């Protein structure tokens, strides 16, 4: 599992690589939250194109970050999830809450 | 129906074993040559069941989780068992979005994911004795 960041104007682009489950989610959460606090941004783009597995721990991770972004009036986008990740995003109803950039 | 093959593995309730368990279950199912989608569904459901055993069955304590897979001609039966705290109210636990651990950003979707991604789901639990989750999935297109 790896998390990399890029700043794009007012947005923090978060690129997650590998698997998101209960085991990896806490480390991913800590890294994203500390970076989001340090950078002068209000929006977040979660690039999931390199995520190879995600269960409901990933849904919790995304919703938790969305709440933080919304607290400061920002918006969140999920970018390029693979088909098997799209399936769990769809069933969770998260697609109704967060913009999806396929 | 006679089983074609069977496997049983046990491991400590460490979160690092969540990926181990789902990979083992999917590898075992792969011998029946199911679609990639079916294998992805099995991986996700096993991950949820094993995570439940680790977080809710044992919590801060360490225990053993047992994963059993039985392969039939067109079906796999997967059982995930722990010997931990047990669930007081299984119906409530199966309710979508119900969680006892919002502090861990748990969404309460574990059982809903298992129900959606598998063809059947049974949960047996006794307080103080543990929980057994039994799931089945058809491996060929019906």
PDB file of C-alpha atoms in Angstrom:
ATOM      1  CA  UNK A   1       0.000   0.000   0.000  1.00  0.00           C
ATOM      2  CA  UNK A   2       1.300   3.447  -0.903  1.00  0.00           C
ATOM      3  CA  UNK A   3      -0.202   6.942  -0.738  1.00  0.00           C
ATOM      4  CA  UNK A   4       1.174   9.803  -2.815  1.00  0.00           C
ATOM      5  CA  UNK A   5       0.072  13.413  -2.975  1.00  0.00           C
ATOM      6  CA  UNK A   6       0.012  16.204  -5.513  1.00  0.00           C
ATOM      7  CA  UNK A   7      -1.331  19.716  -5.167  1.00  0.00           C
ATOM      8  CA  UNK A   8      -3.531  20.951  -7.970  1.00  0.00           C
ATOM      9  CA  UNK A   9      -4.561  24.540  -7.233  1.00  0.00           C
ATOM     10  CA  UNK A  10      -7.060  24.433  -4.414  1.00  0.00           C
ATOM     11  CA  UNK A  11      -7.215  20.616  -4.386  1.00  0.00           C
ATOM     12  CA  UNK A  12      -5.154  17.901  -2.773  1.00  0.00           C
ATOM     13  CA  UNK A  13      -4.881  14.955  -5.171  1.00  0.00           C
ATOM     14  CA  UNK A  14      -4.470  11.717  -3.202  1.00  0.00           C
ATOM     15  CA  UNK A  15      -3.205   8.727  -5.175  1.00  0.00           C
ATOM     16  CA  UNK A  16      -3.733   5.446  -3.331  1.00  0.00           C
ATOM     17  CA  UNK A  17      -1.967   2.365  -4.612  1.00  0.00           C
ATOM     18  CA  UNK A  18      -2.691  -1.197  -3.491  1.00  0.00           C
ATOM     19  CA  UNK A  19      -5.428  -2.629  -1.287  1.00  0.00           C
ATOM     20  CA  UNK A  20      -7.815  -0.818   1.067  1.00  0.00           C
ATOM     21  CA  UNK A  21      -9.099  -2.983   3.914  1.00  0.00           C
ATOM     22  CA  UNK A  22      -9.415  -2.582   7.697  1.00  0.00           C
ATOM     23  CA  UNK A  23      -5.686  -3.349   8.054  1.00  0.00           C
ATOM     24  CA  UNK A  24      -4.438  -0.663   5.644  1.00  0.00           C
ATOM     25  CA  UNK A  25      -7.233   1.916   6.127  1.00  0.00           C
ATOM     26  CA  UNK A  26      -5.920   3.361   9.405  1.00  0.00           C
ATOM     27  CA  UNK A  27      -2.484   4.122   7.934  1.00  0.00           C
ATOM     28  CA  UNK A  28      -4.005   5.607   4.786  1.00  0.00           C
ATOM     29  CA  UNK A  29      -6.347   7.726   6.935  1.00  0.00           C
ATOM     30  CA  UNK A  30      -3.504   9.104   9.061  1.00  0.00           C
ATOM     31  CA  UNK A  31      -1.399  10.019   6.044  1.00  0.00           C
ATOM     32  CA  UNK A  32      -4.254  11.756   4.206  1.00  0.00           C
ATOM     33  CA  UNK A  33      -5.498  13.642   7.272  1.00  0.00           C
ATOM     34  CA  UNK A  34      -2.086  15.021   8.245  1.00  0.00           C
ATOM     35  CA  UNK A  35      -1.323  16.081   4.647  1.00  0.00           C
ATOM     36  CA  UNK A  36      -4.749  17.732   4.249  1.00  0.00           C
ATOM     37  CA  UNK A  37      -4.117  19.759   7.415  1.00  0.00           C
ATOM     38  CA  UNK A  38      -0.702  20.951   6.214  1.00  0.00           C
ATOM     39  CA  UNK A  39      -1.613  21.974   2.674  1.00  0.00           C
ATOM     40  CA  UNK A  40      -3.499  25.220   1.925  1.00  0.00           C
ATOM     41  CA  UNK A  41      -6.298  23.421   0.064  1.00  0.00           C
ATOM     42  CA  UNK A  42     -10.014  22.915   0.596  1.00  0.00           C
ATOM     43  CA  UNK A  43     -10.902  20.244  -1.966  1.00  0.00           C
ATOM     44  CA  UNK A  44      -9.795  16.634  -2.290  1.00  0.00           C
ATOM     45  CA  UNK A  45      -9.459  14.336  -5.293  1.00  0.00           C
ATOM     46  CA  UNK A  46      -9.173  10.651  -4.394  1.00  0.00           C
ATOM     47  CA  UNK A  47      -7.463   8.897  -7.297  1.00  0.00           C
ATOM     48  CA  UNK A  48      -8.422   5.210  -6.998  1.00  0.00           C
ATOM     49  CA  UNK A  49      -7.056   4.111 -10.391  1.00  0.00           C
ATOM     50  CA  UNK A  50      -4.330   2.025  -8.729  1.00  0.00           C
ATOM     51  CA  UNK A  51      -6.496   0.520  -5.992  1.00  0.00           C
ATOM     52  CA  UNK A  52      -6.691  -3.218  -6.662  1.00  0.00           C
ATOM     53  CA  UNK A  53      -9.025  -4.194  -3.799  1.00  0.00           C
ATOM     54  CA  UNK A  54     -11.448  -2.362  -1.553  1.00  0.00           C
ATOM     55  CA  UNK A  55     -14.035  -3.575   0.979  1.00  0.00           C
ATOM     56  CA  UNK A  56     -16.351  -1.591   3.266  1.00  0.00           C
ATOM     57  CA  UNK A  57     -13.315  -0.242   5.168  1.00  0.00           C
ATOM     58  CA  UNK A  58     -12.648   1.798   2.023  1.00  0.00           C
ATOM     59  CA  UNK A  59     -16.188   3.173   2.102  1.00  0.00           C
ATOM     60  CA  UNK A  60     -15.600   4.258   5.720  1.00  0.00           C
ATOM     61  CA  UNK A  61     -12.295   5.832   4.707  1.00  0.00           C
ATOM     62  CA  UNK A  62     -13.890   7.801   1.853  1.00  0.00           C
ATOM     63  CA  UNK A  63     -16.907   8.956   3.923  1.00  0.00           C
ATOM     64  CA  UNK A  64     -14.638  10.030   6.790  1.00  0.00           C
ATOM     65  CA  UNK A  65     -12.491  12.146   4.449  1.00  0.00           C
ATOM     66  CA  UNK A  66     -15.605  13.584   2.769  1.00  0.00           C
ATOM     67  CA  UNK A  67     -16.864  14.766   6.167  1.00  0.00           C
ATOM     68  CA  UNK A  68     -13.542  16.519   6.847  1.00  0.00           C
ATOM     69  CA  UNK A  69     -13.544  18.213   3.459  1.00  0.00           C
ATOM     70  CA  UNK A  70     -17.159  19.345   3.894  1.00  0.00           C
ATOM     71  CA  UNK A  71     -16.351  20.773   7.345  1.00  0.00           C
ATOM     72  CA  UNK A  72     -14.208  23.438   5.677  1.00  0.00           C
ATOM     73  CA  UNK A  73     -16.656  23.963   2.814  1.00  0.00           C
ATOM     74  CA  UNK A  74     -14.696  21.984   0.227  1.00  0.00           C
ATOM     75  CA  UNK A  75     -15.740  19.328  -2.238  1.00  0.00           C
ATOM     76  CA  UNK A  76     -14.549  15.852  -3.012  1.00  0.00           C
ATOM     77  CA  UNK A  77     -14.130  13.864  -6.227  1.00  0.00           C
ATOM     78  CA  UNK A  78     -13.385  10.154  -6.684  1.00  0.00           C
ATOM     79  CA  UNK A  79     -11.247   9.567  -9.766  1.00  0.00           C
ATOM     80  CA  UNK A  80     -11.040   6.498 -11.998  1.00  0.00           C
ATOM     81  CA  UNK A  81     -12.032   3.543  -9.815  1.00  0.00           C
ATOM     82  CA  UNK A  82     -11.581   0.118 -11.464  1.00  0.00           C
ATOM     83  CA  UNK A  83     -14.770  -1.867 -12.302  1.00  0.00           C
ATOM     84  CA  UNK A  84     -14.554  -4.117  -9.207  1.00  0.00           C
ATOM     85  CA  UNK A  85     -14.163  -1.014  -6.995  1.00  0.00           C
ATOM     86  CA  UNK A  86     -17.076   0.675  -8.785  1.00  0.00           C
ATOM     87  CA  UNK A  87     -19.295  -2.239  -7.744  1.00  0.00           C
ATOM     88  CA  UNK A  88     -18.841  -1.594  -4.013  1.00  0.00           C
ATOM     89  CA  UNK A  89     -19.052   2.189  -4.534  1.00  0.00           C
ATOM     90  CA  UNK A  90     -22.383   1.666  -6.286  1.00  0.00           C
ATOM     91  CA  UNK A  91     -23.856  -0.617  -3.635  1.00  0.00           C
ATOM     92  CA  UNK A  92     -22.761   1.692  -0.813  1.00  0.00           C
ATOM     93  CA  UNK A  93     -24.723   4.603  -2.257  1.00  0.00           C
ATOM     94  CA  UNK A  94     -21.572   6.744  -2.063  1.00  0.00           C
ATOM     95  CA  UNK A  95     -22.049   7.709  -5.704  1.00  0.00           C
ATOM     96  CA  UNK A  96     -25.068   9.766  -4.636  1.00  0.00           C
ATOM     97  CA  UNK A  97     -22.881  11.791  -2.255  1.00  0.00           C
ATOM     98  CA  UNK A  98     -19.580  12.221  -4.060  1.00  0.00           C
ATOM     99  CA  UNK A  99     -18.797  13.248  -7.618  1.00  0.00           C
ATOM    100  CA  UNK A 100     -17.291  10.444  -9.677  1.00  0.00           C
ATOM    101  CA  UNK A 101     -14.760  11.235 -12.387  1.00  0.00           C
ATOM    102  CA  UNK A 102     -14.638   7.921 -14.259  1.00  0.00           C
TER     103      UNK A 102
ATOM    104  CA  UNK B   1     -24.329 -33.039  -3.352  1.00  0.00           C
ATOM    105  CA  UNK B   2     -20.851 -34.508  -2.869  1.00  0.00           C
ATOM    106  CA  UNK B   3     -18.006 -32.055  -2.286  1.00  0.00           C
ATOM    107  CA  UNK B   4     -15.174 -32.070  -4.833  1.00  0.00           C
ATOM    108  CA  UNK B   5     -12.598 -30.509  -2.568  1.00  0.00           C
ATOM    109  CA  UNK B   6     -12.252 -28.964   0.862  1.00  0.00           C
ATOM    110  CA  UNK B   7      -9.745 -26.803   2.713  1.00  0.00           C
ATOM    111  CA  UNK B   8      -9.477 -25.459   6.241  1.00  0.00           C
ATOM    112  CA  UNK B   9      -7.008 -22.934   7.562  1.00  0.00           C
ATOM    113  CA  UNK B  10      -6.702 -21.133  10.863  1.00  0.00           C
ATOM    114  CA  UNK B  11      -4.851 -17.965  11.723  1.00  0.00           C
ATOM    115  CA  UNK B  12      -4.488 -15.403  14.492  1.00  0.00           C
ATOM    116  CA  UNK B  13      -6.970 -12.535  14.639  1.00  0.00           C
ATOM    117  CA  UNK B  14      -4.418 -10.034  13.325  1.00  0.00           C
ATOM    118  CA  UNK B  15      -5.590  -7.508  10.758  1.00  0.00           C
ATOM    119  CA  UNK B  16      -2.647  -8.403   8.494  1.00  0.00           C
ATOM    120  CA  UNK B  17      -4.383 -11.769   7.977  1.00  0.00           C
ATOM    121  CA  UNK B  18      -7.403 -10.148   6.290  1.00  0.00           C
ATOM    122  CA  UNK B  19      -5.574 -10.088   2.959  1.00  0.00           C
ATOM    123  CA  UNK B  20      -4.143 -13.574   3.565  1.00  0.00           C
ATOM    124  CA  UNK B  21      -7.638 -15.012   4.106  1.00  0.00           C
ATOM    125  CA  UNK B  22      -9.256 -13.447   1.051  1.00  0.00           C
ATOM    126  CA  UNK B  23      -6.372 -14.461  -1.220  1.00  0.00           C
ATOM    127  CA  UNK B  24      -6.459 -18.059   0.078  1.00  0.00           C
ATOM    128  CA  UNK B  25     -10.255 -18.330  -0.415  1.00  0.00           C
ATOM    129  CA  UNK B  26     -10.089 -16.872  -3.933  1.00  0.00           C
ATOM    130  CA  UNK B  27      -7.150 -19.135  -4.886  1.00  0.00           C
ATOM    131  CA  UNK B  28      -9.098 -22.168  -3.712  1.00  0.00           C
ATOM    132  CA  UNK B  29     -12.208 -21.067  -5.663  1.00  0.00           C
ATOM    133  CA  UNK B  30     -10.087 -20.431  -8.774  1.00  0.00           C
ATOM    134  CA  UNK B  31      -9.706 -24.182  -9.424  1.00  0.00           C
ATOM    135  CA  UNK B  32     -13.361 -24.184 -10.568  1.00  0.00           C
ATOM    136  CA  UNK B  33     -12.458 -21.533 -13.152  1.00  0.00           C
ATOM    137  CA  UNK B  34     -15.119 -18.957 -12.201  1.00  0.00           C
ATOM    138  CA  UNK B  35     -15.311 -15.480 -13.746  1.00  0.00           C
ATOM    139  CA  UNK B  36     -13.085 -12.663 -12.506  1.00  0.00           C
ATOM    140  CA  UNK B  37     -16.211 -10.954 -11.119  1.00  0.00           C
ATOM    141  CA  UNK B  38     -17.125 -14.015  -9.033  1.00  0.00           C
ATOM    142  CA  UNK B  39     -13.586 -14.203  -7.634  1.00  0.00           C
ATOM    143  CA  UNK B  40     -13.682 -10.485  -6.782  1.00  0.00           C
ATOM    144  CA  UNK B  41     -17.019 -10.992  -4.979  1.00  0.00           C
ATOM    145  CA  UNK B  42     -15.568 -13.888  -2.947  1.00  0.00           C
ATOM    146  CA  UNK B  43     -12.490 -11.835  -2.007  1.00  0.00           C
ATOM    147  CA  UNK B  44     -14.636  -8.946  -0.795  1.00  0.00           C
ATOM    148  CA  UNK B  45     -17.103 -11.101   1.188  1.00  0.00           C
ATOM    149  CA  UNK B  46     -14.305 -13.075   2.899  1.00  0.00           C
ATOM    150  CA  UNK B  47     -12.519  -9.848   3.763  1.00  0.00           C
ATOM    151  CA  UNK B  48     -15.680  -8.526   5.441  1.00  0.00           C
ATOM    152  CA  UNK B  49     -16.319 -11.752   7.374  1.00  0.00           C
ATOM    153  CA  UNK B  50     -12.724 -12.028   8.608  1.00  0.00           C
ATOM    154  CA  UNK B  51     -12.621  -8.327   9.545  1.00  0.00           C
ATOM    155  CA  UNK B  52     -15.815  -8.820  11.580  1.00  0.00           C
ATOM    156  CA  UNK B  53     -14.234 -11.757  13.424  1.00  0.00           C
ATOM    157  CA  UNK B  54     -11.109  -9.728  14.191  1.00  0.00           C
ATOM    158  CA  UNK B  55     -12.756  -6.447  15.232  1.00  0.00           C
ATOM    159  CA  UNK B  56     -16.007  -7.631  16.789  1.00  0.00           C
ATOM    160  CA  UNK B  57     -15.242 -11.225  17.742  1.00  0.00           C
ATOM    161  CA  UNK B  58     -11.954 -10.574  19.500  1.00  0.00           C
ATOM    162  CA  UNK B  59     -11.491  -6.791  19.727  1.00  0.00           C
ATOM    163  CA  UNK B  60      -8.306  -6.105  21.659  1.00  0.00           C
ATOM    164  CA  UNK B  61      -7.797  -9.755  22.517  1.00  0.00           C
ATOM    165  CA  UNK B  62      -6.079 -12.247  20.270  1.00  0.00           C
ATOM    166  CA  UNK B  63      -7.800 -15.421  19.152  1.00  0.00           C
ATOM    167  CA  UNK B  64      -8.097 -17.872  16.307  1.00  0.00           C
ATOM    168  CA  UNK B  65     -10.124 -17.421  13.146  1.00  0.00           C
ATOM    169  CA  UNK B  66     -10.991 -20.516  11.112  1.00  0.00           C
ATOM    170  CA  UNK B  67     -11.664 -20.296   7.374  1.00  0.00           C
ATOM    171  CA  UNK B  68     -13.181 -23.337   5.682  1.00  0.00           C
ATOM    172  CA  UNK B  69     -13.977 -23.631   1.971  1.00  0.00           C
ATOM    173  CA  UNK B  70     -15.890 -26.560   0.483  1.00  0.00           C
ATOM    174  CA  UNK B  71     -16.099 -26.848  -3.280  1.00  0.00           C
ATOM    175  CA  UNK B  72     -19.110 -28.506  -4.972  1.00  0.00           C
ATOM    176  CA  UNK B  73     -19.581 -28.946  -8.747  1.00  0.00           C
ATOM    177  CA  UNK B  74     -20.992 -25.438  -9.248  1.00  0.00           C
ATOM    178  CA  UNK B  75     -20.914 -23.867  -5.795  1.00  0.00           C
ATOM    179  CA  UNK B  76     -18.490 -22.867  -3.076  1.00  0.00           C
ATOM    180  CA  UNK B  77     -19.413 -22.827   0.609  1.00  0.00           C
ATOM    181  CA  UNK B  78     -17.238 -20.586   2.768  1.00  0.00           C
ATOM    182  CA  UNK B  79     -17.328 -20.554   6.566  1.00  0.00           C
ATOM    183  CA  UNK B  80     -15.572 -18.009   8.777  1.00  0.00           C
ATOM    184  CA  UNK B  81     -15.625 -18.832  12.474  1.00  0.00           C
ATOM    185  CA  UNK B  82     -14.345 -17.125  15.600  1.00  0.00           C
ATOM    186  CA  UNK B  83     -14.502 -18.131  19.256  1.00  0.00           C
ATOM    187  CA  UNK B  84     -14.768 -14.634  20.651  1.00  0.00           C
ATOM    188  CA  UNK B  85     -17.468 -12.470  22.206  1.00  0.00           C
ATOM    189  CA  UNK B  86     -20.376 -13.423  19.981  1.00  0.00           C
ATOM    190  CA  UNK B  87     -23.164 -11.137  18.801  1.00  0.00           C
ATOM    191  CA  UNK B  88     -26.036 -10.407  21.175  1.00  0.00           C
ATOM    192  CA  UNK B  89     -28.551  -9.424  18.507  1.00  0.00           C
ATOM    193  CA  UNK B  90     -27.736 -10.893  15.087  1.00  0.00           C
ATOM    194  CA  UNK B  91     -30.750  -9.245  13.407  1.00  0.00           C
ATOM    195  CA  UNK B  92     -29.580  -5.820  14.580  1.00  0.00           C
ATOM    196  CA  UNK B  93     -25.996  -6.541  13.504  1.00  0.00           C
ATOM    197  CA  UNK B  94     -27.255  -7.437  10.022  1.00  0.00           C
ATOM    198  CA  UNK B  95     -29.181  -4.168   9.693  1.00  0.00           C
ATOM    199  CA  UNK B  96     -27.520  -1.982   7.041  1.00  0.00           C
ATOM    200  CA  UNK B  97     -25.475   0.871   8.549  1.00  0.00           C
ATOM    201  CA  UNK B  98     -25.696  -0.494  12.119  1.00  0.00           C
ATOM    202  CA  UNK B  99     -22.251  -0.367  13.733  1.00  0.00           C
ATOM    203  CA  UNK B 100     -20.887  -0.574  17.234  1.00  0.00           C
ATOM    204  CA  UNK B 101     -17.548   0.893  16.119  1.00  0.00           C
ATOM    205  CA  UNK B 102     -18.087   4.286  14.453  1.00  0.00           C
ATOM    206  CA  UNK B 103     -14.781   5.283  16.120  1.00  0.00           C
ATOM    207  CA  UNK B 104     -12.980   3.026  13.629  1.00  0.00           C
ATOM    208  CA  UNK B 105     -14.956   4.607  10.760  1.00  0.00           C
ATOM    209  CA  UNK B 106     -16.806   1.314  10.407  1.00  0.00           C
ATOM    210  CA  UNK B 107     -19.845   1.907   8.220  1.00  0.00           C
ATOM    211  CA  UNK B 108     -22.037  -0.977   9.380  1.00  0.00           C
ATOM    212  CA  UNK B 109     -22.042  -2.322   5.838  1.00  0.00           C
ATOM    213  CA  UNK B 110     -20.141  -5.579   6.368  1.00  0.00           C
ATOM    214  CA  UNK B 111     -23.111  -7.942   6.396  1.00  0.00           C
ATOM    215  CA  UNK B 112     -24.823  -6.002   3.595  1.00  0.00           C
ATOM    216  CA  UNK B 113     -21.714  -6.433   1.430  1.00  0.00           C
ATOM    217  CA  UNK B 114     -21.600 -10.178   2.200  1.00  0.00           C
ATOM    218  CA  UNK B 115     -25.317 -10.542   1.392  1.00  0.00           C
ATOM    219  CA  UNK B 116     -24.991  -8.608  -1.854  1.00  0.00           C
ATOM    220  CA  UNK B 117     -21.805 -10.247  -3.115  1.00  0.00           C
ATOM    221  CA  UNK B 118     -22.684 -13.843  -2.174  1.00  0.00           C
ATOM    222  CA  UNK B 119     -25.775 -15.945  -2.992  1.00  0.00           C
ATOM    223  CA  UNK B 120     -26.593 -16.897   0.605  1.00  0.00           C
ATOM    224  CA  UNK B 121     -25.517 -15.857   4.095  1.00  0.00           C
ATOM    225  CA  UNK B 122     -26.206 -17.448   7.469  1.00  0.00           C
ATOM    226  CA  UNK B 123     -24.988 -16.063  10.772  1.00  0.00           C
ATOM    227  CA  UNK B 124     -24.919 -18.148  13.942  1.00  0.00           C
ATOM    228  CA  UNK B 125     -23.693 -16.576  17.137  1.00  0.00           C
ATOM    229  CA  UNK B 126     -23.632 -17.326  20.843  1.00  0.00           C
ATOM    230  CA  UNK B 127     -22.609 -14.678  23.354  1.00  0.00           C
ATOM    231  CA  UNK B 128     -19.323 -15.665  24.967  1.00  0.00           C
ATOM    232  CA  UNK B 129     -18.747 -18.513  22.495  1.00  0.00           C
ATOM    233  CA  UNK B 130     -18.276 -16.933  19.102  1.00  0.00           C
ATOM    234  CA  UNK B 131     -19.746 -16.418  15.666  1.00  0.00           C
ATOM    235  CA  UNK B 132     -19.949 -18.529  12.536  1.00  0.00           C
ATOM    236  CA  UNK B 133     -20.683 -16.990   9.148  1.00  0.00           C
ATOM    237  CA  UNK B 134     -21.597 -19.399   6.356  1.00  0.00           C
ATOM    238  CA  UNK B 135     -21.813 -18.099   2.795  1.00  0.00           C
ATOM    239  CA  UNK B 136     -22.335 -19.755  -0.570  1.00  0.00           C
ATOM    240  CA  UNK B 137     -21.652 -18.580  -4.094  1.00  0.00           C
ATOM    241  CA  UNK B 138     -22.472 -20.168  -7.446  1.00  0.00           C
ATOM    242  CA  UNK B 139     -19.327 -20.485  -9.526  1.00  0.00           C
ATOM    243  CA  UNK B 140     -20.827 -21.022 -12.964  1.00  0.00           C
ATOM    244  CA  UNK B 141     -23.269 -18.758 -14.726  1.00  0.00           C
ATOM    245  CA  UNK B 142     -26.770 -19.981 -13.912  1.00  0.00           C
TER     246      UNK B 142
END
